[in-house]
PDB file of C-alpha atoms in Angstrom:
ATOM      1  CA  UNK A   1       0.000   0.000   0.000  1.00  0.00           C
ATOM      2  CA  UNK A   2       2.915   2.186   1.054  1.00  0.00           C
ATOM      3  CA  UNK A   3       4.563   2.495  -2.673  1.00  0.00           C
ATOM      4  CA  UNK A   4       0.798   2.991  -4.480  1.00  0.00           C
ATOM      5  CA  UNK A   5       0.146   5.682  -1.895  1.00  0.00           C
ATOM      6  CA  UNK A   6       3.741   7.539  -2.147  1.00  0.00           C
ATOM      7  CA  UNK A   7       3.215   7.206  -6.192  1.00  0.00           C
ATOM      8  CA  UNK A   8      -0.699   8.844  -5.656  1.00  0.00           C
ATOM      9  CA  UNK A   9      -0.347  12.411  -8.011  1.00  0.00           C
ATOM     10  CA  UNK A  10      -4.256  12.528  -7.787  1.00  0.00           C
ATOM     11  CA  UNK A  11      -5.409  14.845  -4.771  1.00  0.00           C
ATOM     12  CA  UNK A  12      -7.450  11.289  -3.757  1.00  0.00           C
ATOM     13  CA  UNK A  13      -6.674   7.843  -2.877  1.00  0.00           C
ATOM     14  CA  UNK A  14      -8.980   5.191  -2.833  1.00  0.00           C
ATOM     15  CA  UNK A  15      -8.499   1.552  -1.488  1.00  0.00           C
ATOM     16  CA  UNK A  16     -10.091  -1.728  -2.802  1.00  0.00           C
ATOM     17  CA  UNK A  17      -8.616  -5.311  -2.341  1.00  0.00           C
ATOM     18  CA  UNK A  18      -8.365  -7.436  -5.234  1.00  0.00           C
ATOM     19  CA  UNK A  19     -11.100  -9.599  -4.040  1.00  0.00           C
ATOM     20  CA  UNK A  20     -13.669  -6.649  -3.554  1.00  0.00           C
ATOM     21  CA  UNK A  21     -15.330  -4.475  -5.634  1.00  0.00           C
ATOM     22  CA  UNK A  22     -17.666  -1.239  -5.897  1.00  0.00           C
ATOM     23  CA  UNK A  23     -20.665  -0.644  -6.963  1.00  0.00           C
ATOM     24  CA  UNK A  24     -20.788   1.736 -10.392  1.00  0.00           C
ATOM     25  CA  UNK A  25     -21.537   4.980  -8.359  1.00  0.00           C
ATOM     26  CA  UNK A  26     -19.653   4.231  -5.955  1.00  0.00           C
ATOM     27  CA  UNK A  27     -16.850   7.085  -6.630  1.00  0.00           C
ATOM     28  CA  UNK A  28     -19.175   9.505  -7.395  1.00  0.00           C
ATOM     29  CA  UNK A  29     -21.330   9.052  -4.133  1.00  0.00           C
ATOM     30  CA  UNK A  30     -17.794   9.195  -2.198  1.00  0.00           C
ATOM     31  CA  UNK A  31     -16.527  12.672  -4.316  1.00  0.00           C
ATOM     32  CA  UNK A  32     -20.203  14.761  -4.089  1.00  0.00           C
ATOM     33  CA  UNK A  33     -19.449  13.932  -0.068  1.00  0.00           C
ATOM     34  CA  UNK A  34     -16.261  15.453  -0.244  1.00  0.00           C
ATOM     35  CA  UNK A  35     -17.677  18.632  -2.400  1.00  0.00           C
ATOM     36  CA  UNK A  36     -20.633  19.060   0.280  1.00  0.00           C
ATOM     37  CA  UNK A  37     -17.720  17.958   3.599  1.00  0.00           C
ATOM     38  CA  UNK A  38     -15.071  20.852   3.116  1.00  0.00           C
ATOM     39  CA  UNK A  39     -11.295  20.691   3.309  1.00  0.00           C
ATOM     40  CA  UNK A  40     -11.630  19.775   6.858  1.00  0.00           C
ATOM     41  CA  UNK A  41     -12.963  16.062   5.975  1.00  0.00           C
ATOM     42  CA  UNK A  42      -9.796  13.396   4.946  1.00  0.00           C
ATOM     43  CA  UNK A  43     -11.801  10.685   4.830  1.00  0.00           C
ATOM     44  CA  UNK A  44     -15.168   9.696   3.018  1.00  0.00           C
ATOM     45  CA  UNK A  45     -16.443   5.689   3.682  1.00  0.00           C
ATOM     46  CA  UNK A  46     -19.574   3.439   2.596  1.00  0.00           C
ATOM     47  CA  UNK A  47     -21.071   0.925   4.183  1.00  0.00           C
ATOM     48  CA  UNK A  48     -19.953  -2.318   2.511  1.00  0.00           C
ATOM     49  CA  UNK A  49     -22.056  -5.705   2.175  1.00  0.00           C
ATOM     50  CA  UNK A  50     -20.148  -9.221   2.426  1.00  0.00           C
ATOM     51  CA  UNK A  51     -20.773 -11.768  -0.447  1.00  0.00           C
ATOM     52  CA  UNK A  52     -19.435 -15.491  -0.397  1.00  0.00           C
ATOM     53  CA  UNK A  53     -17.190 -17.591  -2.666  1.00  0.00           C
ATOM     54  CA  UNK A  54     -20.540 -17.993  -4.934  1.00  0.00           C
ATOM     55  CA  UNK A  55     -21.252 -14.295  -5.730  1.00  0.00           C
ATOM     56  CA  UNK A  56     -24.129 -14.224  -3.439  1.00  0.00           C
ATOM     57  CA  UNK A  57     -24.761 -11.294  -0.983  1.00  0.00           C
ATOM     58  CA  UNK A  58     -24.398 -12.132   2.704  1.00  0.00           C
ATOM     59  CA  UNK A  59     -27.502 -10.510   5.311  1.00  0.00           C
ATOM     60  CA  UNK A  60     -25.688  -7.749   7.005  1.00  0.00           C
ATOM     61  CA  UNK A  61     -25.163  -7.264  10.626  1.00  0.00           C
ATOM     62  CA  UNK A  62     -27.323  -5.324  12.481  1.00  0.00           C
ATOM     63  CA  UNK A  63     -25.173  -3.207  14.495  1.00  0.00           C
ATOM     64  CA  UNK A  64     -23.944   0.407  13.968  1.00  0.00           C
ATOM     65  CA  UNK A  65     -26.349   0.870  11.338  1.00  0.00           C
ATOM     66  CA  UNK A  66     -27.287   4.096  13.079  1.00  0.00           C
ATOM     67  CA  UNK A  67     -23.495   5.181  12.905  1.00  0.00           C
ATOM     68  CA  UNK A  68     -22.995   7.032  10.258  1.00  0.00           C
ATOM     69  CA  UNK A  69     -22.079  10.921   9.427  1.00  0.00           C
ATOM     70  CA  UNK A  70     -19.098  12.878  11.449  1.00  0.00           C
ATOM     71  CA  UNK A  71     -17.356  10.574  12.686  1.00  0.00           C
ATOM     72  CA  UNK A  72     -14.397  10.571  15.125  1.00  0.00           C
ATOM     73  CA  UNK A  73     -11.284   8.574  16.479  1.00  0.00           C
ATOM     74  CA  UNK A  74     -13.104   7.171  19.450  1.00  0.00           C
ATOM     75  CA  UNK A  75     -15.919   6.130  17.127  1.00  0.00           C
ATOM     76  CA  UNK A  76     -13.897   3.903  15.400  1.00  0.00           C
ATOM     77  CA  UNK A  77     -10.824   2.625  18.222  1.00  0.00           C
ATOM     78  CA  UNK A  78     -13.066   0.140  19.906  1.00  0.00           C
ATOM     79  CA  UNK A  79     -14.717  -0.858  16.470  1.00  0.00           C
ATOM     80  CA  UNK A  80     -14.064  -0.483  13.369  1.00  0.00           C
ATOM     81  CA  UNK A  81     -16.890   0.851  11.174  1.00  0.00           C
ATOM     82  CA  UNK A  82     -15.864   0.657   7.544  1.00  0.00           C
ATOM     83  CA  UNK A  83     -13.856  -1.765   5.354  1.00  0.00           C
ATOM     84  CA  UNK A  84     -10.446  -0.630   3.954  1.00  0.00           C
ATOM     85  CA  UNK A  85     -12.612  -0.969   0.713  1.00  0.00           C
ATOM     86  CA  UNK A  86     -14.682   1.009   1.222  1.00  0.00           C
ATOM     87  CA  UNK A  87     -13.070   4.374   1.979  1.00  0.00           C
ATOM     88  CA  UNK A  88     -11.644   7.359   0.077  1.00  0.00           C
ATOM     89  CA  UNK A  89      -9.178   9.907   1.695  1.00  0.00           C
ATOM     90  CA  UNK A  90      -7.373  12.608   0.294  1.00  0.00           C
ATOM     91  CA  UNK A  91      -4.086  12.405  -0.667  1.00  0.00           C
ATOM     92  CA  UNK A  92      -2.402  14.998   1.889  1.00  0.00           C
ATOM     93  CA  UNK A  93      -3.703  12.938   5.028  1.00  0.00           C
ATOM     94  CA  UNK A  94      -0.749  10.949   4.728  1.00  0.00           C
ATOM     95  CA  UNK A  95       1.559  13.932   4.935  1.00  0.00           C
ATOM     96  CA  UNK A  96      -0.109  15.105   8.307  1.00  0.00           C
ATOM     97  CA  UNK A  97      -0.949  11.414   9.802  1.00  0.00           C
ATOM     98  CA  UNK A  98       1.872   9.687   7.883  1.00  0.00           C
ATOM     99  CA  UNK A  99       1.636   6.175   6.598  1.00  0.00           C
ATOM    100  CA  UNK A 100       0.246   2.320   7.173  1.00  0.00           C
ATOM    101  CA  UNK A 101       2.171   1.030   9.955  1.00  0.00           C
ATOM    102  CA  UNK A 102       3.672  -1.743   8.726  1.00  0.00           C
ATOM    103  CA  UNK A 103       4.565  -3.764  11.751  1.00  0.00           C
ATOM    104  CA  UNK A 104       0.757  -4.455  12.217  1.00  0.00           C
ATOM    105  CA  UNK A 105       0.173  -7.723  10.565  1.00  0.00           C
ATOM    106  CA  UNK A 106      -3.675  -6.991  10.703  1.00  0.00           C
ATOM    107  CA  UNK A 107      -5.527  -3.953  11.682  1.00  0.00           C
ATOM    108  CA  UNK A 108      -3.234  -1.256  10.197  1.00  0.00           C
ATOM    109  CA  UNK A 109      -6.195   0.147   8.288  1.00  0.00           C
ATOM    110  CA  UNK A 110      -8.035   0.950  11.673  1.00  0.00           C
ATOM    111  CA  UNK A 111      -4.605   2.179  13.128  1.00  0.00           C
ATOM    112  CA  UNK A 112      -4.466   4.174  10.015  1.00  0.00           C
ATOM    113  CA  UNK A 113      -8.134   5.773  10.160  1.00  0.00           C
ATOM    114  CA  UNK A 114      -7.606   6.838  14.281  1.00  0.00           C
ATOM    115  CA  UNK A 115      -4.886   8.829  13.538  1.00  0.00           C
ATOM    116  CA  UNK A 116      -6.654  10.637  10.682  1.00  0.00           C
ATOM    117  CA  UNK A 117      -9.829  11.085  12.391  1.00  0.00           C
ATOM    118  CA  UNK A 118      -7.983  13.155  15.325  1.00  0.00           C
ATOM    119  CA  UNK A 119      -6.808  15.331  12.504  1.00  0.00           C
ATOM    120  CA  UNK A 120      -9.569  15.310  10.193  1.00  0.00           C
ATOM    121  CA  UNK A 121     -13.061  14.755   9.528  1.00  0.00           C
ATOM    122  CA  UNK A 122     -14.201  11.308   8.400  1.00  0.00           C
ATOM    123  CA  UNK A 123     -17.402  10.818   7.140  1.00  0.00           C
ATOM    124  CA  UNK A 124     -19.354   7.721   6.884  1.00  0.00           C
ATOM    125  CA  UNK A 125     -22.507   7.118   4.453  1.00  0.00           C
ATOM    126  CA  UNK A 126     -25.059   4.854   5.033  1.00  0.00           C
ATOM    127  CA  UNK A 127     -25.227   3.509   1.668  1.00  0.00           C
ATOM    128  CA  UNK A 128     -23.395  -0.078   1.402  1.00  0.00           C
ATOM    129  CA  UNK A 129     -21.718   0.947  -2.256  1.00  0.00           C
ATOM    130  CA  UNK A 130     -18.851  -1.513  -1.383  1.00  0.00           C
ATOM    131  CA  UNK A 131     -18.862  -5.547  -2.166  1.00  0.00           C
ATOM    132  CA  UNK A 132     -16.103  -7.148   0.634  1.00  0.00           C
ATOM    133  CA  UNK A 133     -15.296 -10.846  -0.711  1.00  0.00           C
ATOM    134  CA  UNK A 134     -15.862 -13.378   2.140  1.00  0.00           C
ATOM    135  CA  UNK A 135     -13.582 -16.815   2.353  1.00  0.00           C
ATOM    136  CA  UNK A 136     -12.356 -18.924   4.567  1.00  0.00           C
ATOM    137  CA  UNK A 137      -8.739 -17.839   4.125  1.00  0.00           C
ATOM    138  CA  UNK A 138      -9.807 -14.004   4.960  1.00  0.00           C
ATOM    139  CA  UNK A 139      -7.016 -12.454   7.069  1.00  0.00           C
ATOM    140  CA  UNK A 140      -9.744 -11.521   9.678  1.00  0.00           C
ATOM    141  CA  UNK A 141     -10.792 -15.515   9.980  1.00  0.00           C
ATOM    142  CA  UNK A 142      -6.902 -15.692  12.089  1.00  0.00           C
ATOM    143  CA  UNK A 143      -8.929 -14.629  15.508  1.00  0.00           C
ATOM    144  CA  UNK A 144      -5.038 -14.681  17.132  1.00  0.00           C
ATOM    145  CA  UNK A 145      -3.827 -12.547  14.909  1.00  0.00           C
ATOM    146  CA  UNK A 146      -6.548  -9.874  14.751  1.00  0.00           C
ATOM    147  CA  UNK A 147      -6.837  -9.385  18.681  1.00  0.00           C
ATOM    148  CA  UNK A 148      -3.156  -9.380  18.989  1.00  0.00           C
ATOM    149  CA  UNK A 149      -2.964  -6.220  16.211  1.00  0.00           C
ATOM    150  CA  UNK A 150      -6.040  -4.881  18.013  1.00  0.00           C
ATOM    151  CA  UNK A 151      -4.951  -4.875  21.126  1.00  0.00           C
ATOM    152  CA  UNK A 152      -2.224  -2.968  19.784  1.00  0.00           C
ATOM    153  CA  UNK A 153      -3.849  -0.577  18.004  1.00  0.00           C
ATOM    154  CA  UNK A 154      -5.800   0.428  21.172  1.00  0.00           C
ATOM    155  CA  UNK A 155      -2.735   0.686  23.266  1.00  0.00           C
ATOM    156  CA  UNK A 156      -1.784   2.988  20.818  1.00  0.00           C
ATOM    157  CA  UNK A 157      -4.024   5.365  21.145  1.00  0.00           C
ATOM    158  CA  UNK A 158      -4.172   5.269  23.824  1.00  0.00           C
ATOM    159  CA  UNK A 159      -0.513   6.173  24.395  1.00  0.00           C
ATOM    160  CA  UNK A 160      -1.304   8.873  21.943  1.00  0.00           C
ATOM    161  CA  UNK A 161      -3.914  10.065  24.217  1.00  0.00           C
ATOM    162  CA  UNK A 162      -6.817  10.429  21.393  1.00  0.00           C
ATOM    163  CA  UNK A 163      -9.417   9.823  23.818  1.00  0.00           C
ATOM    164  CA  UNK A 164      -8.186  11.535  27.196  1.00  0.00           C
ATOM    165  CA  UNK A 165      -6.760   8.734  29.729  1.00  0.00           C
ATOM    166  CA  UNK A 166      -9.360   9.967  32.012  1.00  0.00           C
ATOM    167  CA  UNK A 167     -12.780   9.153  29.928  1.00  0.00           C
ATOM    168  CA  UNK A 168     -12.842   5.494  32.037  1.00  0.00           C
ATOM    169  CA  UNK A 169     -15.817   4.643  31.164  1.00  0.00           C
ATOM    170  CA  UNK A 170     -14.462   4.709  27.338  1.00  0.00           C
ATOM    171  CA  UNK A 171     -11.053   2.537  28.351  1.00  0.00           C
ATOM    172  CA  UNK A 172     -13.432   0.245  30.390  1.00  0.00           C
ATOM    173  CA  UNK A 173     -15.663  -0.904  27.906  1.00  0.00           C
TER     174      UNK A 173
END
């Protein structure tokens, strides 16, 4: 991701795994949000819908369907809301928030979206315009290996003190 984002000359980057795919407005859904956001918002995201080995579309989840809009970092540090597929951010994020972390095996994208959302606005739209590919061999079906990155990914911002030390009942949950 590193050398596609450093070779970016568009003011925009967008992110979709080889498996995945968009629906056809996608991009232009993501860009009018930008026009009617401002400067101030770095990121844009969809909601995405899950569809098996066969093509067919998976039921989606219930939960944090009434997240959506502004978001911020603590929104998103305790669970993610978007895929990596489905989100657009601008190009200069990266210079202010620098880049993946690449010792994360798993859960750099979430890393990635805390630190812009305590910089910049990150918008989420309840449309699911994004198509995530789910298989067996998904990198988030290695439980050890995704609570391991998490756990580090909290601790780190933690450390970085995006949500005060002092909001408990936050750190609690």
């Amino acid at each position: 991701m590193l050398t596609g984002i450093q070779a970016a000359t568009c003011a925009f980057v967008a992110f979709l795994d080889a498996d995945d795919r968009w629906a056809p407005e996608f991009l232009t859904t993501v860009m009018a949000a930008f026009a009617g956001a401002g400067e101030g918002c770095g990121l844009v995201a969809t909601r995405a819908q899950a569809f098996g080995p066969d093509g067919a579309l998976q039921p989606r989840p219930c939960r944090d369907r009434a997240v959506r809009g502004t978001l911020r970092s603590r929104d998103i540090i305790l669970r993610t809301r978007f895929s990596p597929s489905a989100v657009v951010t601008r190009r200069r994020v990266f210079e202010d928030c620098g880049f993946f972390d690449e010792t994360l095996t798993s859960s750099e994208d979430r890393d990635m979206w805390i630190r812009i959302g305590s910089r910049f606005e990150m918008v989420l739209l309840p449309e699911a315009l994004a198509f995530i590919r789910n298989h067996p061999s998904s990198m988030s079906k290695n439980a050890d290996r995704m609570k391991l990155n998490t756990r580090r990914v909290i601790r780190k911002a933690r450390s970085q003190r995006v949500v005060s030390p002092w909001a408990m009942g936050f750190w609690l949950k």
